[in-house]
PDB file of C-alpha atoms in Angstrom:
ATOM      1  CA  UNK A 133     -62.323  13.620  10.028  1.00 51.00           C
ATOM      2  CA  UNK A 134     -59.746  16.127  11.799  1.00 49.00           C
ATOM      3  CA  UNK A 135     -58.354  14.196  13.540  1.00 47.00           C
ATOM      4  CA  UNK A 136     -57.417  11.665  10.770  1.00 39.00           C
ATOM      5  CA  UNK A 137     -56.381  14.519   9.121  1.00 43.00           C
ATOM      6  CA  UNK A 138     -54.099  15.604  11.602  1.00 41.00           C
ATOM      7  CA  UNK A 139     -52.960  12.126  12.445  1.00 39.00           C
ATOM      8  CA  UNK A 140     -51.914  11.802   8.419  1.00 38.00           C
ATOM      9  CA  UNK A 141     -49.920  15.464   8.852  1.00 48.00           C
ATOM     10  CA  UNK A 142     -48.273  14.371  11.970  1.00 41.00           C
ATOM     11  CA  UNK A 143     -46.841  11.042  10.064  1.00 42.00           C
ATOM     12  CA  UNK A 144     -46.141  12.976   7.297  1.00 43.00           C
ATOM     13  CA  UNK A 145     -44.059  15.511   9.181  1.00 43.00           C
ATOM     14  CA  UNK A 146     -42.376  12.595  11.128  1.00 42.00           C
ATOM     15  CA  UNK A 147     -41.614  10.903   8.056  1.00 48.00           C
ATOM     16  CA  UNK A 148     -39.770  13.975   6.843  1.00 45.00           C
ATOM     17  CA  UNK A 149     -38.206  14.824   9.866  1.00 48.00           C
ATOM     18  CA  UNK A 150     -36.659  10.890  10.427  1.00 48.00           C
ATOM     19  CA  UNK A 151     -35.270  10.908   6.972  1.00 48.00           C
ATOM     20  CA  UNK A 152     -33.900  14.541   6.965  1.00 44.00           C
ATOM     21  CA  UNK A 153     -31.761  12.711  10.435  1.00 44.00           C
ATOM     22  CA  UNK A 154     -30.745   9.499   8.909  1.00 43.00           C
ATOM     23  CA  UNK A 155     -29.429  10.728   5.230  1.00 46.00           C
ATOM     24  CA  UNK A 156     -25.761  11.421   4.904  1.00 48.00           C
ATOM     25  CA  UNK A 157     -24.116  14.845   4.051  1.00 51.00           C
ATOM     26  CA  UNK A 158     -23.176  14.837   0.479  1.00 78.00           C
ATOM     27  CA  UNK A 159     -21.098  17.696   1.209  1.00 85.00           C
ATOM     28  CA  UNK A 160     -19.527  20.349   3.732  1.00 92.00           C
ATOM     29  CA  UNK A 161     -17.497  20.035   6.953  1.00 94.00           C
ATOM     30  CA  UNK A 162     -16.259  16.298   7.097  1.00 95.00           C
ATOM     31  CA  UNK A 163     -13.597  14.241   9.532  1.00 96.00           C
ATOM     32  CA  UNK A 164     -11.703  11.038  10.532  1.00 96.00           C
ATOM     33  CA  UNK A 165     -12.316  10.347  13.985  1.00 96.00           C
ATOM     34  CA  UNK A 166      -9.885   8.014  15.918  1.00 96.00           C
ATOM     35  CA  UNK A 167      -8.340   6.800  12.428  1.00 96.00           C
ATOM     36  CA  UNK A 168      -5.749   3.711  13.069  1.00 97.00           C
ATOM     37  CA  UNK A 169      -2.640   2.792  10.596  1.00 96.00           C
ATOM     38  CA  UNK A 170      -1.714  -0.806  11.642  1.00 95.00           C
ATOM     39  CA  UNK A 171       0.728  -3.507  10.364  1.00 94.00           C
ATOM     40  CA  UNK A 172      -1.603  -5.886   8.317  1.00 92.00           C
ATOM     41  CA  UNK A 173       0.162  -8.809   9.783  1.00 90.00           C
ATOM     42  CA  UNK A 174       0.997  -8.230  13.272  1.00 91.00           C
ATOM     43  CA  UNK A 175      -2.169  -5.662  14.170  1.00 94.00           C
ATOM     44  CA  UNK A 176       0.090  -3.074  15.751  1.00 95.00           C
ATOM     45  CA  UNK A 177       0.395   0.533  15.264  1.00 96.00           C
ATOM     46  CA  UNK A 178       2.211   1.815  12.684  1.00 96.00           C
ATOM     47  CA  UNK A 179       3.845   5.167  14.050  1.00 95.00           C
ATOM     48  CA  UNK A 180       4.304   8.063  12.335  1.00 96.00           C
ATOM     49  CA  UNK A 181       2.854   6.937   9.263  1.00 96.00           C
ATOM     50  CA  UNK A 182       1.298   9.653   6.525  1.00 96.00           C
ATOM     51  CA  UNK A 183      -1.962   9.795   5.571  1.00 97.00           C
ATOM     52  CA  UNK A 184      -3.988  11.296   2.737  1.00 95.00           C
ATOM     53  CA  UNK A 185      -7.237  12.256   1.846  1.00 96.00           C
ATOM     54  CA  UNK A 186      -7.182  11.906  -1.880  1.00 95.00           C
ATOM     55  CA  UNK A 187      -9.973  13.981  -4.079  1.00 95.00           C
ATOM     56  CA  UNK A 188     -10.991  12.246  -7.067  1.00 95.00           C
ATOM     57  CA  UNK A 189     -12.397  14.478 -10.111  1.00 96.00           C
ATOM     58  CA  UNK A 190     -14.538  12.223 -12.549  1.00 94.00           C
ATOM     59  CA  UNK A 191     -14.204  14.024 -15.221  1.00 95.00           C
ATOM     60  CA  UNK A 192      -9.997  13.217 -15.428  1.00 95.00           C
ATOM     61  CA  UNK A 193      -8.199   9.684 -15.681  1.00 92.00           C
ATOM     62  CA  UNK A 194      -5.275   8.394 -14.088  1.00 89.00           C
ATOM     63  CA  UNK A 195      -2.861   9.527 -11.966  1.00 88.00           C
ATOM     64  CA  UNK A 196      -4.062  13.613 -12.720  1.00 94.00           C
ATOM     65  CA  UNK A 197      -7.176  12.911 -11.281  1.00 94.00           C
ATOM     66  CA  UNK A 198      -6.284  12.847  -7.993  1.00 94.00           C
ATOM     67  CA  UNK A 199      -5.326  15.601  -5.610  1.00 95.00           C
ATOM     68  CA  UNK A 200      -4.519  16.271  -1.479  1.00 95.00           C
ATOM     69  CA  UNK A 201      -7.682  17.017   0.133  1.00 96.00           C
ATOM     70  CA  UNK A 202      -5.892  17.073   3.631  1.00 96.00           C
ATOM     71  CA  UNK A 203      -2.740  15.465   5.360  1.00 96.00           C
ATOM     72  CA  UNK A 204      -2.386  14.027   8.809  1.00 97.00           C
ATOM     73  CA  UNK A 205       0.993  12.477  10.587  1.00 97.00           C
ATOM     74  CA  UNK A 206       0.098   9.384  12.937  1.00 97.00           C
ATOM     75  CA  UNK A 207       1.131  10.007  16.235  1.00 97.00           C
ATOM     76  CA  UNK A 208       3.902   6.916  17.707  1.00 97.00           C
ATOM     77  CA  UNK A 209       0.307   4.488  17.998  1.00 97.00           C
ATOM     78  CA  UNK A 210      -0.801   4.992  14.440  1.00 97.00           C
ATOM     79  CA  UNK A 211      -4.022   7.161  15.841  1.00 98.00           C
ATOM     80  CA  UNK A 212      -4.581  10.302  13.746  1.00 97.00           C
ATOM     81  CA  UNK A 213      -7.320  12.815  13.349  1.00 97.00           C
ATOM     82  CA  UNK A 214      -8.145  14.647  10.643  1.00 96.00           C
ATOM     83  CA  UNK A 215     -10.876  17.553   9.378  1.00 96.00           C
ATOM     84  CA  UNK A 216     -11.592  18.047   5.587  1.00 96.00           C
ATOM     85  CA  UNK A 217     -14.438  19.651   3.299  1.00 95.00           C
ATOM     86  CA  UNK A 218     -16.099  17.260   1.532  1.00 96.00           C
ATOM     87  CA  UNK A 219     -17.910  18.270  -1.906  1.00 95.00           C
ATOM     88  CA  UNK A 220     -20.500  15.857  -3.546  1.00 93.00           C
ATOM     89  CA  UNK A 221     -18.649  16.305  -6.961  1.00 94.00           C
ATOM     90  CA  UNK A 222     -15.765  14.178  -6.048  1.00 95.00           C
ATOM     91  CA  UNK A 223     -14.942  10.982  -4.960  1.00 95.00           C
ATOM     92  CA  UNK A 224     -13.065  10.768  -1.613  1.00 96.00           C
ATOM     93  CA  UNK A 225     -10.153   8.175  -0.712  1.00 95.00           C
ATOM     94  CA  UNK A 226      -8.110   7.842   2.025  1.00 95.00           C
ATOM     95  CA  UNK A 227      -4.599   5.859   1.703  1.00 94.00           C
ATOM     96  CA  UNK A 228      -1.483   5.986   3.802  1.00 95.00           C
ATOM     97  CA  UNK A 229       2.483   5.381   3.323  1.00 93.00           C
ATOM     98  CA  UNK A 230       5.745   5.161   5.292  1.00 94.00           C
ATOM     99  CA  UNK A 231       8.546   4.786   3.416  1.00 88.00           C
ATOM    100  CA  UNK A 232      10.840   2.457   2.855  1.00 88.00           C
ATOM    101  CA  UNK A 233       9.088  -0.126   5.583  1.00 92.00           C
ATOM    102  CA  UNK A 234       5.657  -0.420   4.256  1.00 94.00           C
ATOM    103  CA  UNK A 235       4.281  -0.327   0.697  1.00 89.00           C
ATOM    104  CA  UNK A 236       1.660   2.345   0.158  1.00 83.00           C
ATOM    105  CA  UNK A 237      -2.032   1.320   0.728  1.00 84.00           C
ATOM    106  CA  UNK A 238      -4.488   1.112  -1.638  1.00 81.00           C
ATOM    107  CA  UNK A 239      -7.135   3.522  -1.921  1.00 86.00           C
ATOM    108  CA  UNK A 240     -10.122   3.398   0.743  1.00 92.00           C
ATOM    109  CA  UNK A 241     -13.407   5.220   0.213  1.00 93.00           C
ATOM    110  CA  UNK A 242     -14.866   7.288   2.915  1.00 94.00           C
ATOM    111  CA  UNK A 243     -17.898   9.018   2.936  1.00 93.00           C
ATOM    112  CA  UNK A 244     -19.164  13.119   3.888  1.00 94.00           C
ATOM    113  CA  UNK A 245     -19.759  13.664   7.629  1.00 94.00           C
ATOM    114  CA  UNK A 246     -17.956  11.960  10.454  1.00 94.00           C
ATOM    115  CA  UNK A 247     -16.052   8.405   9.794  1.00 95.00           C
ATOM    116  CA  UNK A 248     -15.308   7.000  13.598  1.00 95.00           C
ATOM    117  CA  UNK A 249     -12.236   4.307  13.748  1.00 95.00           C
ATOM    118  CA  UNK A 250     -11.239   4.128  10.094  1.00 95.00           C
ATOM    119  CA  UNK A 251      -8.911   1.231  10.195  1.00 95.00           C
ATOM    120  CA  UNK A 252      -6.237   1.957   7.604  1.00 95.00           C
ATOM    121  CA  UNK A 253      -4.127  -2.077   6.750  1.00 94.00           C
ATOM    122  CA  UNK A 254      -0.224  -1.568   5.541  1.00 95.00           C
ATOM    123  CA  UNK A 255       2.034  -4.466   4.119  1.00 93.00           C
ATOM    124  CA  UNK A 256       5.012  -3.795   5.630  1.00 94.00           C
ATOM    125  CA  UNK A 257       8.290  -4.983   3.086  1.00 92.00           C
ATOM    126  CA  UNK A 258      11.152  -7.487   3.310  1.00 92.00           C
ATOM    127  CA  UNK A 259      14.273  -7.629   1.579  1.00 91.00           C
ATOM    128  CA  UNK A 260      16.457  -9.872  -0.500  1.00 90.00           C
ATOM    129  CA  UNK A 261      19.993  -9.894  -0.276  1.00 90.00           C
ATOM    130  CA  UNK A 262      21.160 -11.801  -3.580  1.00 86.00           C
ATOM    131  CA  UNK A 263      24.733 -13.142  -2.424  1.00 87.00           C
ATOM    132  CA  UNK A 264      26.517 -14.136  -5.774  1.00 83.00           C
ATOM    133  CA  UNK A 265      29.572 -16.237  -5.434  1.00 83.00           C
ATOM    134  CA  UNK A 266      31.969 -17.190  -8.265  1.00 76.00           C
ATOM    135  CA  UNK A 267      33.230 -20.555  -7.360  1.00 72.00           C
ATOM    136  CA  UNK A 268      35.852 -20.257  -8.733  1.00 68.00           C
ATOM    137  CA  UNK A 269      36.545 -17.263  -9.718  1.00 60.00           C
ATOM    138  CA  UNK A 270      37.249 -17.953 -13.379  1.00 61.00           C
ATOM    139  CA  UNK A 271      34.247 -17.169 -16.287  1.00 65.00           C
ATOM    140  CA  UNK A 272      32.984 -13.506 -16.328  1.00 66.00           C
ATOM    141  CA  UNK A 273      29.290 -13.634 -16.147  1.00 66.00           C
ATOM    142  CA  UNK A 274      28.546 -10.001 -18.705  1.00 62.00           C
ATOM    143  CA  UNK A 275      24.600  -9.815 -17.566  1.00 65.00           C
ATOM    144  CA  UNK A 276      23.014 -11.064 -14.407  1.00 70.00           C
ATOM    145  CA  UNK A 277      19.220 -10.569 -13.427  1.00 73.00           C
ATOM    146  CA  UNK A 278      17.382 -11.301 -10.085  1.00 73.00           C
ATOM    147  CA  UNK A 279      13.987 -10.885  -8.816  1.00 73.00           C
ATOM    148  CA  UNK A 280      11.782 -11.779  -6.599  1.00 72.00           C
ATOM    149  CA  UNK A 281       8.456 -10.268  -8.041  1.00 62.00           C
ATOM    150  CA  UNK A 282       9.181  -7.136  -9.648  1.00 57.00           C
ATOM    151  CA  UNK A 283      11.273  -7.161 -12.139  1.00 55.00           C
ATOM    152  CA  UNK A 284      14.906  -6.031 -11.146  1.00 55.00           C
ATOM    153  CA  UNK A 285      17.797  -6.109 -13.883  1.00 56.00           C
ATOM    154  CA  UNK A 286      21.420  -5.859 -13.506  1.00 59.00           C
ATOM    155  CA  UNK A 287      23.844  -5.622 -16.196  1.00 57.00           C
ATOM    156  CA  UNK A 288      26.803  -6.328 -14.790  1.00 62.00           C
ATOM    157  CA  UNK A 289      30.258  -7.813 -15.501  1.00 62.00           C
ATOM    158  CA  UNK A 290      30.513 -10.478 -12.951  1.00 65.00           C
ATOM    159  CA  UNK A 291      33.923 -11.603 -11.871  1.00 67.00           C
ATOM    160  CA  UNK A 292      34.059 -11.893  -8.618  1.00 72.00           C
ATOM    161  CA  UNK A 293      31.730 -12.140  -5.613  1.00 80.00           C
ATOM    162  CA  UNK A 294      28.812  -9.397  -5.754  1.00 81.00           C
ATOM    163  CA  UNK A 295      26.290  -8.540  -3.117  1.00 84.00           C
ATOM    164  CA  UNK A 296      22.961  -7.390  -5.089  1.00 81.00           C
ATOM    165  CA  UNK A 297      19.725  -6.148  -3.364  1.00 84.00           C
ATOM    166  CA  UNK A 298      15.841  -6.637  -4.180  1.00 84.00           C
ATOM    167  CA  UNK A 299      12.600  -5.648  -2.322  1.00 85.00           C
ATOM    168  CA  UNK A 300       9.360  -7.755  -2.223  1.00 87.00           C
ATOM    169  CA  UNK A 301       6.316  -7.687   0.411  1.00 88.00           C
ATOM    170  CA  UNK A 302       7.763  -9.101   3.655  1.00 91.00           C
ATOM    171  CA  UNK A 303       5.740 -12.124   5.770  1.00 91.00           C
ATOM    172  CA  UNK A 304       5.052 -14.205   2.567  1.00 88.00           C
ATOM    173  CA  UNK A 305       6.703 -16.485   0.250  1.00 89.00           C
ATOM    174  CA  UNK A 306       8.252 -14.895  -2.797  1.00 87.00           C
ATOM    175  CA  UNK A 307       9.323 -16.956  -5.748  1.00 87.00           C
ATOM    176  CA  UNK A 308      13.285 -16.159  -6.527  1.00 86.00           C
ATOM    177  CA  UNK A 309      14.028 -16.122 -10.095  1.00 83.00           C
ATOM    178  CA  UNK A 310      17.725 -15.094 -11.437  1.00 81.00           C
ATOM    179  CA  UNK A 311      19.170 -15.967 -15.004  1.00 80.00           C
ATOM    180  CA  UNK A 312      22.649 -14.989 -16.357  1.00 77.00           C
ATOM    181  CA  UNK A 313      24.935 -15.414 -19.089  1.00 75.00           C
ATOM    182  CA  UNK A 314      28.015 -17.208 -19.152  1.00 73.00           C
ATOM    183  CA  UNK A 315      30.289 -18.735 -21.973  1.00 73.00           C
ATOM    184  CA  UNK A 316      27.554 -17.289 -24.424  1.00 77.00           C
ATOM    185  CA  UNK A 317      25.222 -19.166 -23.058  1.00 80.00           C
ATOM    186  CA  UNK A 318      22.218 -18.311 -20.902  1.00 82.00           C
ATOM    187  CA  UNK A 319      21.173 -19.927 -17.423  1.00 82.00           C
ATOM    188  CA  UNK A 320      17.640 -19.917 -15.748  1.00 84.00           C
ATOM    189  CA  UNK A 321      17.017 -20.878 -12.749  1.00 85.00           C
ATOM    190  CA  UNK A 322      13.317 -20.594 -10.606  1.00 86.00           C
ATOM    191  CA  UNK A 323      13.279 -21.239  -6.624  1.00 88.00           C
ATOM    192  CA  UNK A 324       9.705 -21.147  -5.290  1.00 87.00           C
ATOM    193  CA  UNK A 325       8.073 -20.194  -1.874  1.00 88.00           C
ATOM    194  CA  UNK A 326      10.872 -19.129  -0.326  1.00 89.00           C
ATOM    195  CA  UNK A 327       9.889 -16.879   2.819  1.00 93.00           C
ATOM    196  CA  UNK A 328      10.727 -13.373   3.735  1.00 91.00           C
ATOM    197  CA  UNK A 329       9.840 -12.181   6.637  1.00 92.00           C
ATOM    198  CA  UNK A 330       8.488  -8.400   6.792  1.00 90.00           C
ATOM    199  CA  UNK A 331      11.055  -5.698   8.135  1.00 89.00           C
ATOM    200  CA  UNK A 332      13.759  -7.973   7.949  1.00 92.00           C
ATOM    201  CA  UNK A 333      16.197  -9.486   5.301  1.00 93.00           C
ATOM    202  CA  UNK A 334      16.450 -13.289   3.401  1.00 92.00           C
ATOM    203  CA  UNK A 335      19.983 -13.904   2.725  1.00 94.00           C
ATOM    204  CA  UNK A 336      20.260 -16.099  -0.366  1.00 91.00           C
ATOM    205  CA  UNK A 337      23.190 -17.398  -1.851  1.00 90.00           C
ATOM    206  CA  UNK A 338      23.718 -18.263  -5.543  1.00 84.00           C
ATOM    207  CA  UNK A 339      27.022 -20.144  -6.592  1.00 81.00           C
ATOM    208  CA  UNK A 340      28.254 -20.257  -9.833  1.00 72.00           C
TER     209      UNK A 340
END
């Protein structure tokens, strides 16, 4: 009988002791280990790119509910290392941005304690540049509009050639739309899956 009591003790202090080791800090001294930023389409480093730990209070909404937890700068391999205090009240999200090459990332949970090789996936951009030729230069054209994916509006009086700018997501199609007026009239006109490469710039011509 003692010794099956002592056998059930044992278990029961094992037991304890093996899920005491295997649960995860809800709060207190927390890290990023050997954290990579990398270009989502080629793999490579993305130097000296910020990152953010973002603190998320659940009892605000929108943009006011987050705040800087800590900050790191990736070194010229897109490796950082970071150390933050974690508190089981908030949510915790890490995100990163390098302006004006890659859009910033969404937000990525990461949990209390140590994260090891947090992988951290940026779209890098690609540019439009909207080459508008009047052919011959006679109408004015009073409003002109161009976009490929977000909207972008000029209002401008065209009368001769004009160089005009947009910025879209680079190494993926993007669907070119531009309209204008002319003669009181207004022209639309859609050109699909045309592809811009990221870090780099699609020259497109429009005659009119």
């Amino acid at each position: 009988m003692r010794g099956l009591i002592f056998f059930l003790s044992f278990l029961l202090i094992f037991t304890i002791s093996s899920c005491h080791k295997n649960k995860t800090p809800e709060s207190g001294p927390s890290s990023i280990k050997n954290g990579h930023v990398i270009d989502a389409h080629t793999g490579k480093g993305v130097f000296f790119a910020g990152v953010w730990v973002a603190k998320k209070d659940p009892n605000i909404t929108g943009a006011w509910a987050y705040s800087t937890a800590a900050y790191a700068l990736a070194d010229s391999n897109g490796y950082f290392d970071m150390d933050f205090d974690y508190d089981g009240n908030y949510t915790y999200y890490l995100r990163a941005q390098k302006d004006p090459w890659y859009a910033q990332t969404d937000y990525q949970q990461i949990s209390a304690g140590t994260n090891n090789g947090t992988v951290i996936k940026m779209a890098a951009y690609g540019w439009i540049k909207f080459n508008v030729i009047n052919e011959p230069p006679l109408d004015t054209i009073y409003e002109f509009n161009a976009s490929a994916g977000a909207p972008l509006r000029m209002i401008v009086a065209l009368f001769r050639d004009t160089t005009l700018y947009d910025i879209t997501l680079g190494n993926q199609n993007a669907d070119i739309v531009y309209s204008y007026i002319k003669s009181n009239k207004e022209v639309k006109v859609k050109d699909n899956n045309k592809y811009v490469s990221s870090s780099d710039t699609l020259n497109y011509v429009i005659k009119y």
